[in-house]
């Protein structure tokens, strides 16, 4: 089986969802994802560099440029983890702006909060579930989520919540691993299912968490499917940009009203 092209097409049975290639009860997924990120939080950025060869920094820089943050804007970074995007957004929003760093995982959020403090930034932070955002309707000019959507149990609900808290004219940006170009699929599979777990074992001391991360990428919707999901959430002007031959993709959508 070519995992790059077929695994994400398998539907979970009613009442269950995917945890990597495994089917689990919906109520169990959040706990198991939390366990993964509690485990890898302290080495998350190091592993991101190893996993992507440093490319995740370029992908994030592109996302930041597309966000086009201006002074005074209100920005919500969901599943913000170690705070790369939130720090960049805060510098652009300035003293008159409002930038929130949120994550469902307290260990990841703690790392991000500490790094922002070290950088001299005191931003509001919150542990929260993207499917139930604790913010009023139409509050933010920009909402972002980078490498977090694929771990959410009900992606459609999370996207609807992101759209809800956007102001009219506001933009959602979703940066996520995606469907790689077919000619690269065999090499990408070899890297994902052989090299990546080895790196997890020897660098992060957690082979299984990185095996899950590789599997979760394959179960995530492809570029066109995710574009349709943004439209279903009420967003318009939806477009996506393939990055590094589709290893990652940035999706954008605008809330018109």
PDB file of C-alpha atoms in Angstrom:
ATOM      1  CA  UNK A   1       0.000   0.000   0.000  1.00  0.00           C
ATOM      2  CA  UNK A   2       1.240   3.476  -0.847  1.00  0.00           C
ATOM      3  CA  UNK A   3       0.596   5.279   2.415  1.00  0.00           C
ATOM      4  CA  UNK A   4       1.017   8.683   0.842  1.00  0.00           C
ATOM      5  CA  UNK A   5      -2.034   8.268  -1.354  1.00  0.00           C
ATOM      6  CA  UNK A   6      -4.413   5.845   0.284  1.00  0.00           C
ATOM      7  CA  UNK A   7      -4.360   5.918   4.081  1.00  0.00           C
ATOM      8  CA  UNK A   8      -6.133   9.256   4.425  1.00  0.00           C
ATOM      9  CA  UNK A   9      -9.052   7.929   2.400  1.00  0.00           C
ATOM     10  CA  UNK A  10     -10.015   5.390   5.064  1.00  0.00           C
ATOM     11  CA  UNK A  11     -13.036   6.620   7.038  1.00  0.00           C
ATOM     12  CA  UNK A  12     -13.249   5.946  10.758  1.00  0.00           C
ATOM     13  CA  UNK A  13     -16.210   3.971  12.075  1.00  0.00           C
ATOM     14  CA  UNK A  14     -18.997   5.927  13.815  1.00  0.00           C
ATOM     15  CA  UNK A  15     -17.922   7.086  17.260  1.00  0.00           C
ATOM     16  CA  UNK A  16     -14.257   6.568  16.440  1.00  0.00           C
ATOM     17  CA  UNK A  17     -11.522   8.668  14.884  1.00  0.00           C
ATOM     18  CA  UNK A  18      -7.977   8.233  13.650  1.00  0.00           C
ATOM     19  CA  UNK A  19      -4.952   8.301  15.912  1.00  0.00           C
ATOM     20  CA  UNK A  20      -2.346   7.875  13.226  1.00  0.00           C
ATOM     21  CA  UNK A  21      -3.308   4.682  11.391  1.00  0.00           C
ATOM     22  CA  UNK A  22      -5.116   3.358  14.465  1.00  0.00           C
ATOM     23  CA  UNK A  23      -8.854   3.781  15.062  1.00  0.00           C
ATOM     24  CA  UNK A  24      -9.685   4.929  18.588  1.00  0.00           C
ATOM     25  CA  UNK A  25     -12.746   6.204  20.414  1.00  0.00           C
ATOM     26  CA  UNK A  26     -13.258   9.937  19.878  1.00  0.00           C
ATOM     27  CA  UNK A  27     -13.107  10.458  23.636  1.00  0.00           C
ATOM     28  CA  UNK A  28      -9.664   8.828  23.741  1.00  0.00           C
ATOM     29  CA  UNK A  29      -7.916  10.758  20.979  1.00  0.00           C
ATOM     30  CA  UNK A  30      -7.459  14.034  22.859  1.00  0.00           C
ATOM     31  CA  UNK A  31      -5.765  12.243  25.759  1.00  0.00           C
ATOM     32  CA  UNK A  32      -3.426  10.292  23.495  1.00  0.00           C
ATOM     33  CA  UNK A  33      -2.470  13.368  21.459  1.00  0.00           C
ATOM     34  CA  UNK A  34      -1.817  15.202  24.745  1.00  0.00           C
ATOM     35  CA  UNK A  35       0.495  12.386  25.838  1.00  0.00           C
ATOM     36  CA  UNK A  36       2.475  12.733  22.598  1.00  0.00           C
ATOM     37  CA  UNK A  37       3.036  16.450  23.034  1.00  0.00           C
ATOM     38  CA  UNK A  38       3.750  16.256  26.759  1.00  0.00           C
ATOM     39  CA  UNK A  39       6.495  13.833  25.752  1.00  0.00           C
ATOM     40  CA  UNK A  40       8.075  15.891  22.968  1.00  0.00           C
ATOM     41  CA  UNK A  41       7.529  19.470  24.232  1.00  0.00           C
ATOM     42  CA  UNK A  42      11.062  20.113  25.494  1.00  0.00           C
ATOM     43  CA  UNK A  43      12.645  18.925  22.226  1.00  0.00           C
ATOM     44  CA  UNK A  44       9.929  20.036  19.844  1.00  0.00           C
ATOM     45  CA  UNK A  45      11.860  22.711  17.946  1.00  0.00           C
ATOM     46  CA  UNK A  46      14.990  20.560  17.682  1.00  0.00           C
ATOM     47  CA  UNK A  47      12.923  17.732  16.249  1.00  0.00           C
ATOM     48  CA  UNK A  48      11.147  20.094  13.842  1.00  0.00           C
ATOM     49  CA  UNK A  49      14.534  21.106  12.475  1.00  0.00           C
ATOM     50  CA  UNK A  50      15.539  17.467  12.078  1.00  0.00           C
ATOM     51  CA  UNK A  51      12.179  16.431  10.608  1.00  0.00           C
ATOM     52  CA  UNK A  52      12.088  19.178   8.001  1.00  0.00           C
ATOM     53  CA  UNK A  53      15.769  19.939   7.505  1.00  0.00           C
ATOM     54  CA  UNK A  54      15.023  23.406   8.830  1.00  0.00           C
ATOM     55  CA  UNK A  55      12.380  24.021   6.153  1.00  0.00           C
ATOM     56  CA  UNK A  56       9.653  24.601   8.747  1.00  0.00           C
ATOM     57  CA  UNK A  57      11.292  27.961   9.471  1.00  0.00           C
ATOM     58  CA  UNK A  58      10.933  28.991   5.822  1.00  0.00           C
ATOM     59  CA  UNK A  59       7.316  27.776   5.734  1.00  0.00           C
ATOM     60  CA  UNK A  60       6.532  29.785   8.863  1.00  0.00           C
ATOM     61  CA  UNK A  61       8.248  32.872   7.443  1.00  0.00           C
ATOM     62  CA  UNK A  62       6.024  32.594   4.363  1.00  0.00           C
ATOM     63  CA  UNK A  63       2.964  32.279   6.595  1.00  0.00           C
ATOM     64  CA  UNK A  64       3.986  35.372   8.548  1.00  0.00           C
ATOM     65  CA  UNK A  65       4.398  37.349   5.321  1.00  0.00           C
ATOM     66  CA  UNK A  66       0.969  36.221   4.068  1.00  0.00           C
ATOM     67  CA  UNK A  67      -0.634  37.194   7.382  1.00  0.00           C
ATOM     68  CA  UNK A  68       0.350  40.819   6.714  1.00  0.00           C
ATOM     69  CA  UNK A  69      -0.042  41.853  10.351  1.00  0.00           C
ATOM     70  CA  UNK A  70      -0.316  45.601  10.889  1.00  0.00           C
ATOM     71  CA  UNK A  71      -0.012  47.646  14.098  1.00  0.00           C
ATOM     72  CA  UNK A  72      -3.126  47.418  16.244  1.00  0.00           C
ATOM     73  CA  UNK A  73      -4.381  44.116  14.848  1.00  0.00           C
ATOM     74  CA  UNK A  74      -5.887  41.391  17.029  1.00  0.00           C
ATOM     75  CA  UNK A  75      -4.397  37.962  16.323  1.00  0.00           C
ATOM     76  CA  UNK A  76      -5.124  34.479  17.654  1.00  0.00           C
ATOM     77  CA  UNK A  77      -2.490  31.744  17.273  1.00  0.00           C
ATOM     78  CA  UNK A  78      -4.087  28.329  17.876  1.00  0.00           C
ATOM     79  CA  UNK A  79      -2.025  25.265  18.793  1.00  0.00           C
ATOM     80  CA  UNK A  80       0.793  27.786  18.961  1.00  0.00           C
ATOM     81  CA  UNK A  81       3.097  25.517  20.921  1.00  0.00           C
ATOM     82  CA  UNK A  82       6.524  27.031  21.296  1.00  0.00           C
ATOM     83  CA  UNK A  83       5.316  30.419  20.054  1.00  0.00           C
ATOM     84  CA  UNK A  84       7.217  30.992  16.790  1.00  0.00           C
ATOM     85  CA  UNK A  85       4.290  32.628  15.007  1.00  0.00           C
ATOM     86  CA  UNK A  86       2.940  34.472  18.040  1.00  0.00           C
ATOM     87  CA  UNK A  87       6.306  36.153  18.660  1.00  0.00           C
ATOM     88  CA  UNK A  88       6.533  37.295  15.039  1.00  0.00           C
ATOM     89  CA  UNK A  89       2.926  38.507  15.020  1.00  0.00           C
ATOM     90  CA  UNK A  90       3.422  40.434  18.271  1.00  0.00           C
ATOM     91  CA  UNK A  91       6.380  42.336  16.864  1.00  0.00           C
ATOM     92  CA  UNK A  92       4.265  43.433  13.911  1.00  0.00           C
ATOM     93  CA  UNK A  93       1.078  44.191  15.864  1.00  0.00           C
ATOM     94  CA  UNK A  94       3.003  46.444  18.226  1.00  0.00           C
ATOM     95  CA  UNK A  95       1.931  47.841  21.581  1.00  0.00           C
ATOM     96  CA  UNK A  96      -1.545  48.656  20.282  1.00  0.00           C
ATOM     97  CA  UNK A  97      -2.169  45.117  19.053  1.00  0.00           C
ATOM     98  CA  UNK A  98      -3.452  42.034  20.841  1.00  0.00           C
ATOM     99  CA  UNK A  99      -1.829  38.659  20.162  1.00  0.00           C
ATOM    100  CA  UNK A 100      -2.957  35.499  21.960  1.00  0.00           C
ATOM    101  CA  UNK A 101      -0.912  32.310  22.173  1.00  0.00           C
ATOM    102  CA  UNK A 102      -3.120  29.280  22.816  1.00  0.00           C
ATOM    103  CA  UNK A 103      -2.634  25.531  22.901  1.00  0.00           C
ATOM    104  CA  UNK A 104      -4.623  22.606  24.256  1.00  0.00           C
ATOM    105  CA  UNK A 105      -1.405  21.144  25.661  1.00  0.00           C
ATOM    106  CA  UNK A 106      -0.091  22.811  28.819  1.00  0.00           C
ATOM    107  CA  UNK A 107       3.457  21.474  28.388  1.00  0.00           C
ATOM    108  CA  UNK A 108       3.765  22.990  24.915  1.00  0.00           C
ATOM    109  CA  UNK A 109       2.205  26.269  26.042  1.00  0.00           C
ATOM    110  CA  UNK A 110       4.615  26.494  28.970  1.00  0.00           C
ATOM    111  CA  UNK A 111       7.588  26.228  26.601  1.00  0.00           C
ATOM    112  CA  UNK A 112       6.130  28.936  24.357  1.00  0.00           C
ATOM    113  CA  UNK A 113       5.348  31.233  27.288  1.00  0.00           C
ATOM    114  CA  UNK A 114       8.882  30.871  28.670  1.00  0.00           C
ATOM    115  CA  UNK A 115      10.434  31.649  25.308  1.00  0.00           C
ATOM    116  CA  UNK A 116       8.293  34.748  24.882  1.00  0.00           C
ATOM    117  CA  UNK A 117       9.283  35.914  28.355  1.00  0.00           C
ATOM    118  CA  UNK A 118      12.953  35.385  27.462  1.00  0.00           C
ATOM    119  CA  UNK A 119      12.366  37.525  24.368  1.00  0.00           C
ATOM    120  CA  UNK A 120      10.828  40.296  26.489  1.00  0.00           C
ATOM    121  CA  UNK A 121       7.264  39.681  25.299  1.00  0.00           C
ATOM    122  CA  UNK A 122       4.380  39.415  27.741  1.00  0.00           C
ATOM    123  CA  UNK A 123       1.524  38.078  25.655  1.00  0.00           C
ATOM    124  CA  UNK A 124      -1.778  36.666  26.872  1.00  0.00           C
ATOM    125  CA  UNK A 125      -1.811  32.867  26.796  1.00  0.00           C
ATOM    126  CA  UNK A 126      -4.555  30.308  27.317  1.00  0.00           C
ATOM    127  CA  UNK A 127      -4.926  26.558  27.451  1.00  0.00           C
ATOM    128  CA  UNK A 128      -7.954  25.962  25.262  1.00  0.00           C
ATOM    129  CA  UNK A 129      -9.571  23.516  22.873  1.00  0.00           C
ATOM    130  CA  UNK A 130      -9.803  24.803  19.302  1.00  0.00           C
ATOM    131  CA  UNK A 131     -13.235  23.174  18.997  1.00  0.00           C
ATOM    132  CA  UNK A 132     -14.523  25.419  21.826  1.00  0.00           C
ATOM    133  CA  UNK A 133     -12.686  28.739  21.662  1.00  0.00           C
ATOM    134  CA  UNK A 134     -13.283  31.015  24.685  1.00  0.00           C
ATOM    135  CA  UNK A 135     -13.460  34.211  22.613  1.00  0.00           C
ATOM    136  CA  UNK A 136     -16.387  36.329  21.401  1.00  0.00           C
ATOM    137  CA  UNK A 137     -17.675  36.356  17.841  1.00  0.00           C
ATOM    138  CA  UNK A 138     -15.841  38.584  15.399  1.00  0.00           C
ATOM    139  CA  UNK A 139     -12.951  39.493  17.723  1.00  0.00           C
ATOM    140  CA  UNK A 140      -9.803  38.798  15.686  1.00  0.00           C
ATOM    141  CA  UNK A 141      -8.319  40.196  12.474  1.00  0.00           C
ATOM    142  CA  UNK A 142      -6.216  37.086  11.943  1.00  0.00           C
ATOM    143  CA  UNK A 143      -6.384  33.502  13.182  1.00  0.00           C
ATOM    144  CA  UNK A 144      -3.528  31.075  12.556  1.00  0.00           C
ATOM    145  CA  UNK A 145      -2.851  27.407  13.217  1.00  0.00           C
ATOM    146  CA  UNK A 146       0.473  25.835  12.248  1.00  0.00           C
ATOM    147  CA  UNK A 147       0.965  22.063  12.329  1.00  0.00           C
ATOM    148  CA  UNK A 148      -1.905  21.629  14.765  1.00  0.00           C
ATOM    149  CA  UNK A 149      -5.066  21.046  12.738  1.00  0.00           C
ATOM    150  CA  UNK A 150      -4.220  17.438  11.881  1.00  0.00           C
ATOM    151  CA  UNK A 151      -4.202  16.537  15.593  1.00  0.00           C
ATOM    152  CA  UNK A 152      -7.729  17.842  16.200  1.00  0.00           C
ATOM    153  CA  UNK A 153     -10.537  15.299  16.542  1.00  0.00           C
ATOM    154  CA  UNK A 154     -13.257  17.291  14.740  1.00  0.00           C
ATOM    155  CA  UNK A 155     -11.464  19.483  12.234  1.00  0.00           C
ATOM    156  CA  UNK A 156     -14.727  20.820  10.825  1.00  0.00           C
ATOM    157  CA  UNK A 157     -15.817  22.074  14.251  1.00  0.00           C
ATOM    158  CA  UNK A 158     -12.421  23.661  14.878  1.00  0.00           C
ATOM    159  CA  UNK A 159     -12.481  25.470  11.523  1.00  0.00           C
ATOM    160  CA  UNK A 160     -16.012  26.711  12.216  1.00  0.00           C
ATOM    161  CA  UNK A 161     -14.846  28.098  15.564  1.00  0.00           C
ATOM    162  CA  UNK A 162     -11.900  29.825  13.901  1.00  0.00           C
ATOM    163  CA  UNK A 163     -14.270  31.414  11.393  1.00  0.00           C
ATOM    164  CA  UNK A 164     -16.647  32.443  14.182  1.00  0.00           C
ATOM    165  CA  UNK A 165     -14.041  34.490  16.066  1.00  0.00           C
ATOM    166  CA  UNK A 166     -12.823  36.269  12.926  1.00  0.00           C
ATOM    167  CA  UNK A 167     -13.982  39.786  12.162  1.00  0.00           C
ATOM    168  CA  UNK A 168     -15.594  40.462   8.778  1.00  0.00           C
ATOM    169  CA  UNK A 169     -12.618  40.869   6.455  1.00  0.00           C
ATOM    170  CA  UNK A 170     -10.429  38.780   8.748  1.00  0.00           C
ATOM    171  CA  UNK A 171      -8.206  35.984   7.475  1.00  0.00           C
ATOM    172  CA  UNK A 172      -7.579  32.411   8.621  1.00  0.00           C
ATOM    173  CA  UNK A 173      -4.184  30.862   7.872  1.00  0.00           C
ATOM    174  CA  UNK A 174      -3.671  27.094   8.192  1.00  0.00           C
ATOM    175  CA  UNK A 175      -0.105  25.812   7.767  1.00  0.00           C
ATOM    176  CA  UNK A 176       0.050  22.028   7.770  1.00  0.00           C
ATOM    177  CA  UNK A 177       1.825  19.034   6.339  1.00  0.00           C
ATOM    178  CA  UNK A 178      -0.018  17.978   3.213  1.00  0.00           C
ATOM    179  CA  UNK A 179      -0.036  15.645   0.192  1.00  0.00           C
ATOM    180  CA  UNK A 180       3.383  15.475  -1.421  1.00  0.00           C
ATOM    181  CA  UNK A 181       3.788  15.455  -5.209  1.00  0.00           C
ATOM    182  CA  UNK A 182       3.506  11.850  -6.488  1.00  0.00           C
ATOM    183  CA  UNK A 183       7.077  11.549  -7.867  1.00  0.00           C
ATOM    184  CA  UNK A 184       8.431  12.235  -4.373  1.00  0.00           C
ATOM    185  CA  UNK A 185       6.057   9.858  -2.549  1.00  0.00           C
ATOM    186  CA  UNK A 186       8.346   6.771  -2.358  1.00  0.00           C
ATOM    187  CA  UNK A 187      11.267   8.734  -0.922  1.00  0.00           C
ATOM    188  CA  UNK A 188       8.948  10.634   1.417  1.00  0.00           C
ATOM    189  CA  UNK A 189       7.452   7.377   2.690  1.00  0.00           C
ATOM    190  CA  UNK A 190      10.914   5.942   3.360  1.00  0.00           C
ATOM    191  CA  UNK A 191      11.889   9.043   5.283  1.00  0.00           C
ATOM    192  CA  UNK A 192       8.629   9.239   7.227  1.00  0.00           C
ATOM    193  CA  UNK A 193       8.371   5.623   8.332  1.00  0.00           C
ATOM    194  CA  UNK A 194      12.047   4.682   8.689  1.00  0.00           C
ATOM    195  CA  UNK A 195      14.174   7.771   9.298  1.00  0.00           C
ATOM    196  CA  UNK A 196      11.725   9.842  11.349  1.00  0.00           C
ATOM    197  CA  UNK A 197      10.998   7.172  14.003  1.00  0.00           C
ATOM    198  CA  UNK A 198      14.763   6.552  14.229  1.00  0.00           C
ATOM    199  CA  UNK A 199      15.332  10.262  14.899  1.00  0.00           C
ATOM    200  CA  UNK A 200      12.545  10.205  17.474  1.00  0.00           C
ATOM    201  CA  UNK A 201      14.143   7.266  19.240  1.00  0.00           C
ATOM    202  CA  UNK A 202      17.685   8.626  19.309  1.00  0.00           C
ATOM    203  CA  UNK A 203      17.100  12.381  19.693  1.00  0.00           C
ATOM    204  CA  UNK A 204      13.764  12.787  21.482  1.00  0.00           C
ATOM    205  CA  UNK A 205      13.956   9.362  23.192  1.00  0.00           C
ATOM    206  CA  UNK A 206      10.410   8.694  21.982  1.00  0.00           C
ATOM    207  CA  UNK A 207      10.092   6.589  18.847  1.00  0.00           C
ATOM    208  CA  UNK A 208       6.352   5.986  19.085  1.00  0.00           C
ATOM    209  CA  UNK A 209       5.389   9.663  19.297  1.00  0.00           C
ATOM    210  CA  UNK A 210       7.240  10.398  16.080  1.00  0.00           C
ATOM    211  CA  UNK A 211       5.757   7.352  14.409  1.00  0.00           C
ATOM    212  CA  UNK A 212       2.341   8.803  15.297  1.00  0.00           C
ATOM    213  CA  UNK A 213       3.327  12.215  13.883  1.00  0.00           C
ATOM    214  CA  UNK A 214       4.312  10.591  10.569  1.00  0.00           C
ATOM    215  CA  UNK A 215       1.066   8.627  10.443  1.00  0.00           C
ATOM    216  CA  UNK A 216      -1.046  11.666  11.348  1.00  0.00           C
ATOM    217  CA  UNK A 217       0.308  13.493   8.305  1.00  0.00           C
ATOM    218  CA  UNK A 218      -0.975  10.708   6.049  1.00  0.00           C
ATOM    219  CA  UNK A 219      -4.426  10.824   7.641  1.00  0.00           C
ATOM    220  CA  UNK A 220      -4.775  14.597   7.195  1.00  0.00           C
ATOM    221  CA  UNK A 221      -6.998  15.878   4.356  1.00  0.00           C
ATOM    222  CA  UNK A 222      -5.223  16.705   1.112  1.00  0.00           C
ATOM    223  CA  UNK A 223      -5.024  20.222  -0.274  1.00  0.00           C
ATOM    224  CA  UNK A 224      -8.310  20.248  -2.179  1.00  0.00           C
ATOM    225  CA  UNK A 225     -10.255  18.536   0.607  1.00  0.00           C
ATOM    226  CA  UNK A 226      -9.005  21.021   3.179  1.00  0.00           C
ATOM    227  CA  UNK A 227      -9.885  23.905   0.851  1.00  0.00           C
ATOM    228  CA  UNK A 228     -13.439  22.574   0.693  1.00  0.00           C
ATOM    229  CA  UNK A 229     -13.499  22.338   4.496  1.00  0.00           C
ATOM    230  CA  UNK A 230     -12.553  26.014   4.794  1.00  0.00           C
ATOM    231  CA  UNK A 231     -15.389  26.924   2.450  1.00  0.00           C
ATOM    232  CA  UNK A 232     -17.808  24.775   4.443  1.00  0.00           C
ATOM    233  CA  UNK A 233     -16.752  26.685   7.576  1.00  0.00           C
ATOM    234  CA  UNK A 234     -18.010  29.899   5.945  1.00  0.00           C
ATOM    235  CA  UNK A 235     -14.787  31.293   4.486  1.00  0.00           C
ATOM    236  CA  UNK A 236     -14.352  32.775   1.024  1.00  0.00           C
ATOM    237  CA  UNK A 237     -11.425  33.581  -1.260  1.00  0.00           C
ATOM    238  CA  UNK A 238      -9.950  30.232  -0.236  1.00  0.00           C
ATOM    239  CA  UNK A 239      -6.588  29.412  -1.743  1.00  0.00           C
ATOM    240  CA  UNK A 240      -3.610  27.261  -0.914  1.00  0.00           C
ATOM    241  CA  UNK A 241       0.104  27.416  -1.580  1.00  0.00           C
ATOM    242  CA  UNK A 242       2.094  24.198  -1.916  1.00  0.00           C
ATOM    243  CA  UNK A 243       5.428  24.429  -0.110  1.00  0.00           C
ATOM    244  CA  UNK A 244       8.375  22.172  -0.957  1.00  0.00           C
ATOM    245  CA  UNK A 245       6.393  20.146  -3.517  1.00  0.00           C
ATOM    246  CA  UNK A 246       3.431  19.742  -1.191  1.00  0.00           C
ATOM    247  CA  UNK A 247       5.297  18.450   1.848  1.00  0.00           C
ATOM    248  CA  UNK A 248       3.463  21.327   3.528  1.00  0.00           C
ATOM    249  CA  UNK A 249       0.747  23.694   2.349  1.00  0.00           C
ATOM    250  CA  UNK A 250      -0.552  27.038   3.532  1.00  0.00           C
ATOM    251  CA  UNK A 251      -4.319  27.437   3.229  1.00  0.00           C
ATOM    252  CA  UNK A 252      -5.996  30.829   3.484  1.00  0.00           C
ATOM    253  CA  UNK A 253      -9.603  31.881   3.769  1.00  0.00           C
ATOM    254  CA  UNK A 254     -11.281  35.250   4.320  1.00  0.00           C
ATOM    255  CA  UNK A 255     -14.461  35.876   6.302  1.00  0.00           C
ATOM    256  CA  UNK A 256     -16.404  38.339   4.170  1.00  0.00           C
ATOM    257  CA  UNK A 257     -19.316  38.978   6.519  1.00  0.00           C
TER     258      UNK A 257
END
